[in-house]
Amino acid sequence: GQQVMQIPQYQHVQEGEDFTTYCNSSTTLSNIQWYKQRPGGHPVFLIQLVKSGEVKKQKRLTFQFGEAKKNSSLHITATQTTDVGTYFCAGSNFGNEKLTFGTGTRLTIIP
Amino acid sequence: NAGVMQNPRHLVRRRGQEARLRCSPMKGHSHVYWYRQLPEEGLKFMVYLQKENIIDESGMPKERFSAEFPKEGPSILRIQQVVRGDSAAYFCASSPSTGDSNQPQHFGDGTRLSIL
């Protein structure tokens, strides 16, 4: 079945440093979504990418979708303590509404 | 506009008992998804339902687990004869019915199930 892996599994950064998480799918995706889950909380939708090579920005967050639509990345510039949490990518295949979530990257910030 | 509502937030059961988890999707949403999350792990898809229909249950264990989404009322995830390994957070998500896969999912706060 489809597998979605993320690296790294954990990331500790000093406040103000940048952070990147990478997402790789075993199959070509129709779209990819990113979610953030705070400790003890529930996943919250951040963004969706649909087109090959697409890049979207939300303030300090930059999301990319690979040309082959099999990988994606999330980059946070100048991290803040509010960025703490686990970031999940989630992909779906054409004609299938089921999302396969990645393994997640847990970000902790050192003040 | 109320979000996805799950109850109970916390549920404690003894081995062998039944657990019933409820989920009311967002208003206007007809697609419901159930996920299971173990501590420090990702979300594992369990089942996808539309009103009165199970669309994809490929992530559901073959025994003891069942799900429904009746015409009236919330979606129910039922676990019979619970075992210690069923302890986890169970999240429900919903999305609107638009006929394509490009819809974000809105998650409830989850039910934390603990088996004694």
PDB file of C-alpha atoms in Angstrom:
ATOM      1  CA  GLY A   1       0.000   0.000   0.000  1.00  0.00           C
ATOM      2  CA  GLN A   2       0.904   3.639  -0.190  1.00  0.00           C
ATOM      3  CA  GLN A   3       3.519   4.833   2.269  1.00  0.00           C
ATOM      4  CA  VAL A   4       4.368   8.390   3.202  1.00  0.00           C
ATOM      5  CA  MET A   5       7.586   9.004   5.093  1.00  0.00           C
ATOM      6  CA  GLN A   6       8.827  12.168   6.700  1.00  0.00           C
ATOM      7  CA  ILE A   7      12.275  13.195   7.838  1.00  0.00           C
ATOM      8  CA  PRO A   8      13.519  14.064  10.295  1.00  0.00           C
ATOM      9  CA  GLN A   9      11.386  12.408  12.950  1.00  0.00           C
ATOM     10  CA  TYR A  10      12.462  14.993  15.528  1.00  0.00           C
ATOM     11  CA  GLN A  11      14.016  18.430  15.209  1.00  0.00           C
ATOM     12  CA  HIS A  12      15.254  20.675  18.005  1.00  0.00           C
ATOM     13  CA  VAL A  13      16.157  24.223  16.995  1.00  0.00           C
ATOM     14  CA  GLN A  14      17.084  27.441  18.716  1.00  0.00           C
ATOM     15  CA  GLU A  15      14.421  30.098  18.494  1.00  0.00           C
ATOM     16  CA  GLY A  16      15.099  32.158  15.406  1.00  0.00           C
ATOM     17  CA  GLU A  17      16.673  29.316  13.433  1.00  0.00           C
ATOM     18  CA  ASP A  18      15.071  27.863  10.318  1.00  0.00           C
ATOM     19  CA  PHE A  19      13.366  24.473  10.146  1.00  0.00           C
ATOM     20  CA  THR A  20      12.578  22.125   7.262  1.00  0.00           C
ATOM     21  CA  THR A  21      10.673  18.846   7.104  1.00  0.00           C
ATOM     22  CA  TYR A  22      10.633  16.604   4.054  1.00  0.00           C
ATOM     23  CA  CYS A  23       7.848  14.308   2.914  1.00  0.00           C
ATOM     24  CA  ASN A  24       8.224  11.406   0.469  1.00  0.00           C
ATOM     25  CA  SER A  25       5.508   9.207  -0.985  1.00  0.00           C
ATOM     26  CA  SER A  26       5.944   5.758  -2.481  1.00  0.00           C
ATOM     27  CA  THR A  27       3.373   6.647  -5.149  1.00  0.00           C
ATOM     28  CA  THR A  28       2.451   9.692  -7.218  1.00  0.00           C
ATOM     29  CA  LEU A  29      -0.048  11.883  -5.430  1.00  0.00           C
ATOM     30  CA  SER A  30      -2.986  13.886  -6.720  1.00  0.00           C
ATOM     31  CA  ASN A  31      -2.496  16.435  -3.973  1.00  0.00           C
ATOM     32  CA  ILE A  32      -0.711  16.881  -0.688  1.00  0.00           C
ATOM     33  CA  GLN A  33      -1.917  18.538   2.474  1.00  0.00           C
ATOM     34  CA  TRP A  34      -0.022  19.721   5.527  1.00  0.00           C
ATOM     35  CA  TYR A  35      -1.307  19.647   9.098  1.00  0.00           C
ATOM     36  CA  LYS A  36       0.058  20.847  12.425  1.00  0.00           C
ATOM     37  CA  GLN A  37      -0.682  19.143  15.726  1.00  0.00           C
ATOM     38  CA  ARG A  38       0.206  20.888  18.971  1.00  0.00           C
ATOM     39  CA  PRO A  39       1.106  18.688  21.952  1.00  0.00           C
ATOM     40  CA  GLY A  40      -2.135  17.258  23.350  1.00  0.00           C
ATOM     41  CA  GLY A  41      -4.133  18.766  20.504  1.00  0.00           C
ATOM     42  CA  HIS A  42      -5.674  17.692  17.248  1.00  0.00           C
ATOM     43  CA  PRO A  43      -4.358  18.077  13.684  1.00  0.00           C
ATOM     44  CA  VAL A  44      -5.143  21.443  12.120  1.00  0.00           C
ATOM     45  CA  PHE A  45      -5.124  21.915   8.362  1.00  0.00           C
ATOM     46  CA  LEU A  46      -2.451  24.311   7.105  1.00  0.00           C
ATOM     47  CA  ILE A  47      -2.433  24.139   3.319  1.00  0.00           C
ATOM     48  CA  GLN A  48      -3.001  22.037   0.223  1.00  0.00           C
ATOM     49  CA  LEU A  49      -0.805  21.725  -2.850  1.00  0.00           C
ATOM     50  CA  VAL A  50      -2.164  20.338  -6.101  1.00  0.00           C
ATOM     51  CA  LYS A  51       0.074  21.294  -9.014  1.00  0.00           C
ATOM     52  CA  SER A  52       3.436  19.839  -9.906  1.00  0.00           C
ATOM     53  CA  GLY A  53       6.225  22.145  -8.685  1.00  0.00           C
ATOM     54  CA  GLU A  54       3.786  24.341  -6.770  1.00  0.00           C
ATOM     55  CA  VAL A  55       5.112  26.679  -4.090  1.00  0.00           C
ATOM     56  CA  LYS A  56       2.890  28.397  -1.538  1.00  0.00           C
ATOM     57  CA  LYS A  57       3.740  30.735   1.309  1.00  0.00           C
ATOM     58  CA  GLN A  58       1.991  31.551   4.553  1.00  0.00           C
ATOM     59  CA  LYS A  59       3.930  34.243   6.390  1.00  0.00           C
ATOM     60  CA  ARG A  60       7.095  32.440   7.581  1.00  0.00           C
ATOM     61  CA  LEU A  61       6.016  29.048   6.184  1.00  0.00           C
ATOM     62  CA  THR A  62       6.913  27.916   2.652  1.00  0.00           C
ATOM     63  CA  PHE A  63       5.423  24.760   1.156  1.00  0.00           C
ATOM     64  CA  GLN A  64       6.650  23.010  -1.970  1.00  0.00           C
ATOM     65  CA  PHE A  65       5.278  20.153  -4.057  1.00  0.00           C
ATOM     66  CA  GLY A  66       7.804  18.230  -6.115  1.00  0.00           C
ATOM     67  CA  GLU A  67       7.798  18.105  -9.893  1.00  0.00           C
ATOM     68  CA  ALA A  68       7.015  14.389  -9.869  1.00  0.00           C
ATOM     69  CA  LYS A  69       4.291  14.910  -7.225  1.00  0.00           C
ATOM     70  CA  LYS A  70       5.904  12.345  -4.968  1.00  0.00           C
ATOM     71  CA  ASN A  71       7.559  14.636  -2.455  1.00  0.00           C
ATOM     72  CA  SER A  72       6.957  17.839  -0.595  1.00  0.00           C
ATOM     73  CA  SER A  73       8.626  20.077   1.944  1.00  0.00           C
ATOM     74  CA  LEU A  74       7.705  22.596   4.596  1.00  0.00           C
ATOM     75  CA  HIS A  75      10.203  25.285   5.538  1.00  0.00           C
ATOM     76  CA  ILE A  76       9.769  27.645   8.473  1.00  0.00           C
ATOM     77  CA  THR A  77      11.923  30.761   8.577  1.00  0.00           C
ATOM     78  CA  ALA A  78      13.019  32.222  11.911  1.00  0.00           C
ATOM     79  CA  THR A  79      11.145  29.817  14.165  1.00  0.00           C
ATOM     80  CA  GLN A  80       9.145  31.072  17.137  1.00  0.00           C
ATOM     81  CA  THR A  81       7.948  29.239  20.238  1.00  0.00           C
ATOM     82  CA  THR A  82       4.453  29.159  18.762  1.00  0.00           C
ATOM     83  CA  ASP A  83       5.764  26.883  15.999  1.00  0.00           C
ATOM     84  CA  VAL A  84       6.165  23.997  18.469  1.00  0.00           C
ATOM     85  CA  GLY A  85       4.258  20.893  17.427  1.00  0.00           C
ATOM     86  CA  THR A  86       4.255  17.962  15.051  1.00  0.00           C
ATOM     87  CA  TYR A  87       3.946  18.652  11.345  1.00  0.00           C
ATOM     88  CA  PHE A  88       2.292  16.021   9.185  1.00  0.00           C
ATOM     89  CA  CYS A  89       2.031  15.790   5.451  1.00  0.00           C
ATOM     90  CA  ALA A  90      -0.877  13.800   4.038  1.00  0.00           C
ATOM     91  CA  GLY A  91      -1.358  12.643   0.498  1.00  0.00           C
ATOM     92  CA  SER A  92      -4.159  11.215  -1.561  1.00  0.00           C
ATOM     93  CA  ASN A  93      -4.258   9.379  -4.841  1.00  0.00           C
ATOM     94  CA  PHE A  94      -6.363  10.198  -7.869  1.00  0.00           C
ATOM     95  CA  GLY A  95     -10.001   9.256  -7.397  1.00  0.00           C
ATOM     96  CA  ASN A  96      -9.516   8.356  -3.748  1.00  0.00           C
ATOM     97  CA  GLU A  97     -10.542  10.679  -0.935  1.00  0.00           C
ATOM     98  CA  LYS A  98      -8.619   8.712   1.659  1.00  0.00           C
ATOM     99  CA  LEU A  99      -5.610  10.582   3.068  1.00  0.00           C
ATOM    100  CA  THR A 100      -2.427   8.765   3.988  1.00  0.00           C
ATOM    101  CA  PHE A 101      -0.616  10.667   6.699  1.00  0.00           C
ATOM    102  CA  GLY A 102       3.135  10.885   6.919  1.00  0.00           C
ATOM    103  CA  THR A 103       5.060   9.810   9.971  1.00  0.00           C
ATOM    104  CA  GLY A 104       5.353  13.416  11.166  1.00  0.00           C
ATOM    105  CA  THR A 105       8.201  15.660  12.277  1.00  0.00           C
ATOM    106  CA  ARG A 106       8.127  16.859  15.859  1.00  0.00           C
ATOM    107  CA  LEU A 107       9.550  20.344  16.268  1.00  0.00           C
ATOM    108  CA  THR A 108      10.740  21.648  19.605  1.00  0.00           C
ATOM    109  CA  ILE A 109      12.098  25.152  20.108  1.00  0.00           C
ATOM    110  CA  ILE A 110      14.868  26.059  22.518  1.00  0.00           C
ATOM    111  CA  PRO A 111      14.160  29.606  23.738  1.00  0.00           C
TER     112      PRO A 111
ATOM    113  CA  ASN B   1     -20.322  27.254  13.089  1.00  0.00           C
ATOM    114  CA  ALA B   2     -19.508  24.392  15.430  1.00  0.00           C
ATOM    115  CA  GLY B   3     -16.530  22.281  14.519  1.00  0.00           C
ATOM    116  CA  VAL B   4     -16.251  18.520  14.570  1.00  0.00           C
ATOM    117  CA  MET B   5     -17.567  17.304  17.909  1.00  0.00           C
ATOM    118  CA  GLN B   6     -16.268  14.147  19.509  1.00  0.00           C
ATOM    119  CA  ASN B   7     -17.335  12.593  22.749  1.00  0.00           C
ATOM    120  CA  PRO B   8     -16.340  11.532  25.186  1.00  0.00           C
ATOM    121  CA  ARG B   9     -12.978  13.311  25.396  1.00  0.00           C
ATOM    122  CA  HIS B  10     -11.656  10.607  27.686  1.00  0.00           C
ATOM    123  CA  LEU B  11     -12.918   7.061  28.051  1.00  0.00           C
ATOM    124  CA  VAL B  12     -11.700   4.412  30.460  1.00  0.00           C
ATOM    125  CA  ARG B  13     -12.671   0.793  29.970  1.00  0.00           C
ATOM    126  CA  ARG B  14     -11.647  -2.512  31.476  1.00  0.00           C
ATOM    127  CA  ARG B  15     -10.452  -5.335  29.280  1.00  0.00           C
ATOM    128  CA  GLY B  16     -13.373  -7.133  27.688  1.00  0.00           C
ATOM    129  CA  GLN B  17     -15.770  -4.186  27.817  1.00  0.00           C
ATOM    130  CA  GLU B  18     -17.139  -2.265  24.858  1.00  0.00           C
ATOM    131  CA  ALA B  19     -16.096   1.240  23.840  1.00  0.00           C
ATOM    132  CA  ARG B  20     -18.331   3.561  21.827  1.00  0.00           C
ATOM    133  CA  LEU B  21     -16.859   6.721  20.387  1.00  0.00           C
ATOM    134  CA  ARG B  22     -19.076   9.364  18.841  1.00  0.00           C
ATOM    135  CA  CYS B  23     -18.424  11.977  16.192  1.00  0.00           C
ATOM    136  CA  SER B  24     -20.667  14.714  14.828  1.00  0.00           C
ATOM    137  CA  PRO B  25     -19.213  16.242  11.676  1.00  0.00           C
ATOM    138  CA  MET B  26     -19.183  19.926  10.899  1.00  0.00           C
ATOM    139  CA  LYS B  27     -22.447  21.316   9.610  1.00  0.00           C
ATOM    140  CA  GLY B  28     -22.736  20.659   5.903  1.00  0.00           C
ATOM    141  CA  HIS B  29     -20.117  17.897   5.915  1.00  0.00           C
ATOM    142  CA  SER B  30     -21.196  14.444   4.849  1.00  0.00           C
ATOM    143  CA  HIS B  31     -17.831  12.683   4.813  1.00  0.00           C
ATOM    144  CA  VAL B  32     -16.431  11.263   8.041  1.00  0.00           C
ATOM    145  CA  TYR B  33     -13.024   9.701   8.644  1.00  0.00           C
ATOM    146  CA  TRP B  34     -11.716   7.898  11.711  1.00  0.00           C
ATOM    147  CA  TYR B  35      -8.021   7.772  12.616  1.00  0.00           C
ATOM    148  CA  ARG B  36      -6.092   6.172  15.428  1.00  0.00           C
ATOM    149  CA  GLN B  37      -2.982   7.694  16.966  1.00  0.00           C
ATOM    150  CA  LEU B  38      -0.649   5.970  19.377  1.00  0.00           C
ATOM    151  CA  PRO B  39       1.578   8.150  21.614  1.00  0.00           C
ATOM    152  CA  GLU B  40       4.447   9.750  19.708  1.00  0.00           C
ATOM    153  CA  GLU B  41       3.185   8.249  16.437  1.00  0.00           C
ATOM    154  CA  GLY B  42       1.347   9.396  13.331  1.00  0.00           C
ATOM    155  CA  LEU B  43      -2.291   9.106  12.355  1.00  0.00           C
ATOM    156  CA  LYS B  44      -3.392   5.745  11.026  1.00  0.00           C
ATOM    157  CA  PHE B  45      -6.421   5.760   8.755  1.00  0.00           C
ATOM    158  CA  MET B  46      -9.168   3.411   9.901  1.00  0.00           C
ATOM    159  CA  VAL B  47     -12.365   4.033   7.995  1.00  0.00           C
ATOM    160  CA  TYR B  48     -14.095   6.517   5.683  1.00  0.00           C
ATOM    161  CA  LEU B  49     -17.869   6.828   5.719  1.00  0.00           C
ATOM    162  CA  GLN B  50     -20.594   8.818   4.067  1.00  0.00           C
ATOM    163  CA  LYS B  51     -24.156   8.872   5.297  1.00  0.00           C
ATOM    164  CA  GLU B  52     -25.316   5.264   5.702  1.00  0.00           C
ATOM    165  CA  ASN B  53     -22.370   3.942   3.696  1.00  0.00           C
ATOM    166  CA  ILE B  54     -18.888   2.658   4.463  1.00  0.00           C
ATOM    167  CA  ILE B  55     -16.711   3.808   1.591  1.00  0.00           C
ATOM    168  CA  ASP B  56     -13.291   2.524   2.662  1.00  0.00           C
ATOM    169  CA  GLU B  57     -12.586   0.397   5.728  1.00  0.00           C
ATOM    170  CA  SER B  58      -9.168  -0.820   4.685  1.00  0.00           C
ATOM    171  CA  GLY B  59      -7.601   0.431   7.929  1.00  0.00           C
ATOM    172  CA  MET B  60     -10.051  -1.251  10.272  1.00  0.00           C
ATOM    173  CA  PRO B  61      -9.004  -4.375  12.157  1.00  0.00           C
ATOM    174  CA  LYS B  62     -11.046  -7.304  10.894  1.00  0.00           C
ATOM    175  CA  GLU B  63     -12.367  -8.214  14.318  1.00  0.00           C
ATOM    176  CA  ARG B  64     -13.938  -6.289  17.196  1.00  0.00           C
ATOM    177  CA  PHE B  65     -14.010  -2.931  15.361  1.00  0.00           C
ATOM    178  CA  SER B  66     -16.995  -1.501  13.519  1.00  0.00           C
ATOM    179  CA  ALA B  67     -18.148   1.911  12.369  1.00  0.00           C
ATOM    180  CA  GLU B  68     -21.387   3.437  11.229  1.00  0.00           C
ATOM    181  CA  PHE B  69     -22.712   6.783  10.117  1.00  0.00           C
ATOM    182  CA  PRO B  70     -26.516   6.601  10.233  1.00  0.00           C
ATOM    183  CA  LYS B  71     -28.904   8.857   8.399  1.00  0.00           C
ATOM    184  CA  GLU B  72     -29.664  10.630  11.655  1.00  0.00           C
ATOM    185  CA  GLY B  73     -27.180  11.163  14.461  1.00  0.00           C
ATOM    186  CA  PRO B  74     -23.440  10.988  14.879  1.00  0.00           C
ATOM    187  CA  SER B  75     -20.954   8.551  13.465  1.00  0.00           C
ATOM    188  CA  ILE B  76     -20.062   5.786  15.912  1.00  0.00           C
ATOM    189  CA  LEU B  77     -16.806   3.864  16.198  1.00  0.00           C
ATOM    190  CA  ARG B  78     -17.429   0.737  18.242  1.00  0.00           C
ATOM    191  CA  ILE B  79     -14.753  -1.463  19.761  1.00  0.00           C
ATOM    192  CA  GLN B  80     -15.923  -4.704  21.300  1.00  0.00           C
ATOM    193  CA  GLN B  81     -14.046  -6.720  23.921  1.00  0.00           C
ATOM    194  CA  VAL B  82     -11.336  -4.098  24.279  1.00  0.00           C
ATOM    195  CA  VAL B  83      -7.739  -5.100  24.950  1.00  0.00           C
ATOM    196  CA  ARG B  84      -4.811  -3.072  26.323  1.00  0.00           C
ATOM    197  CA  GLY B  85      -3.489  -2.536  22.801  1.00  0.00           C
ATOM    198  CA  ASP B  86      -6.617  -0.541  21.924  1.00  0.00           C
ATOM    199  CA  SER B  87      -5.433   2.303  24.168  1.00  0.00           C
ATOM    200  CA  ALA B  88      -4.895   5.274  21.881  1.00  0.00           C
ATOM    201  CA  ALA B  89      -6.304   8.608  20.773  1.00  0.00           C
ATOM    202  CA  TYR B  90      -9.069   8.207  18.208  1.00  0.00           C
ATOM    203  CA  PHE B  91      -9.648  11.203  15.972  1.00  0.00           C
ATOM    204  CA  CYS B  92     -12.606  11.890  13.758  1.00  0.00           C
ATOM    205  CA  ALA B  93     -12.410  14.247  10.802  1.00  0.00           C
ATOM    206  CA  SER B  94     -14.998  15.508   8.355  1.00  0.00           C
ATOM    207  CA  SER B  95     -15.004  17.130   4.950  1.00  0.00           C
ATOM    208  CA  PRO B  96     -17.684  18.486   2.666  1.00  0.00           C
ATOM    209  CA  SER B  97     -19.100  16.458  -0.188  1.00  0.00           C
ATOM    210  CA  THR B  98     -17.751  17.888  -3.399  1.00  0.00           C
ATOM    211  CA  GLY B  99     -16.915  14.779  -5.353  1.00  0.00           C
ATOM    212  CA  ASP B 100     -13.163  15.275  -5.440  1.00  0.00           C
ATOM    213  CA  SER B 101     -10.285  14.475  -3.139  1.00  0.00           C
ATOM    214  CA  ASN B 102      -9.026  18.020  -2.827  1.00  0.00           C
ATOM    215  CA  GLN B 103     -10.757  18.876   0.405  1.00  0.00           C
ATOM    216  CA  PRO B 104      -9.088  19.594   3.712  1.00  0.00           C
ATOM    217  CA  GLN B 105     -10.212  17.526   6.644  1.00  0.00           C
ATOM    218  CA  HIS B 106     -11.391  19.169   9.846  1.00  0.00           C
ATOM    219  CA  PHE B 107     -10.513  17.245  12.985  1.00  0.00           C
ATOM    220  CA  GLY B 108     -12.275  16.898  16.293  1.00  0.00           C
ATOM    221  CA  ASP B 109     -10.467  17.041  19.633  1.00  0.00           C
ATOM    222  CA  GLY B 110     -10.277  13.260  19.754  1.00  0.00           C
ATOM    223  CA  THR B 111     -11.230  10.608  22.293  1.00  0.00           C
ATOM    224  CA  ARG B 112      -8.431   9.330  24.521  1.00  0.00           C
ATOM    225  CA  LEU B 113      -9.230   5.688  25.220  1.00  0.00           C
ATOM    226  CA  SER B 114      -7.505   3.998  28.139  1.00  0.00           C
ATOM    227  CA  ILE B 115      -7.866   0.294  28.815  1.00  0.00           C
ATOM    228  CA  LEU B 116      -7.234  -0.915  32.345  1.00  0.00           C
TER     229      LEU B 116
END
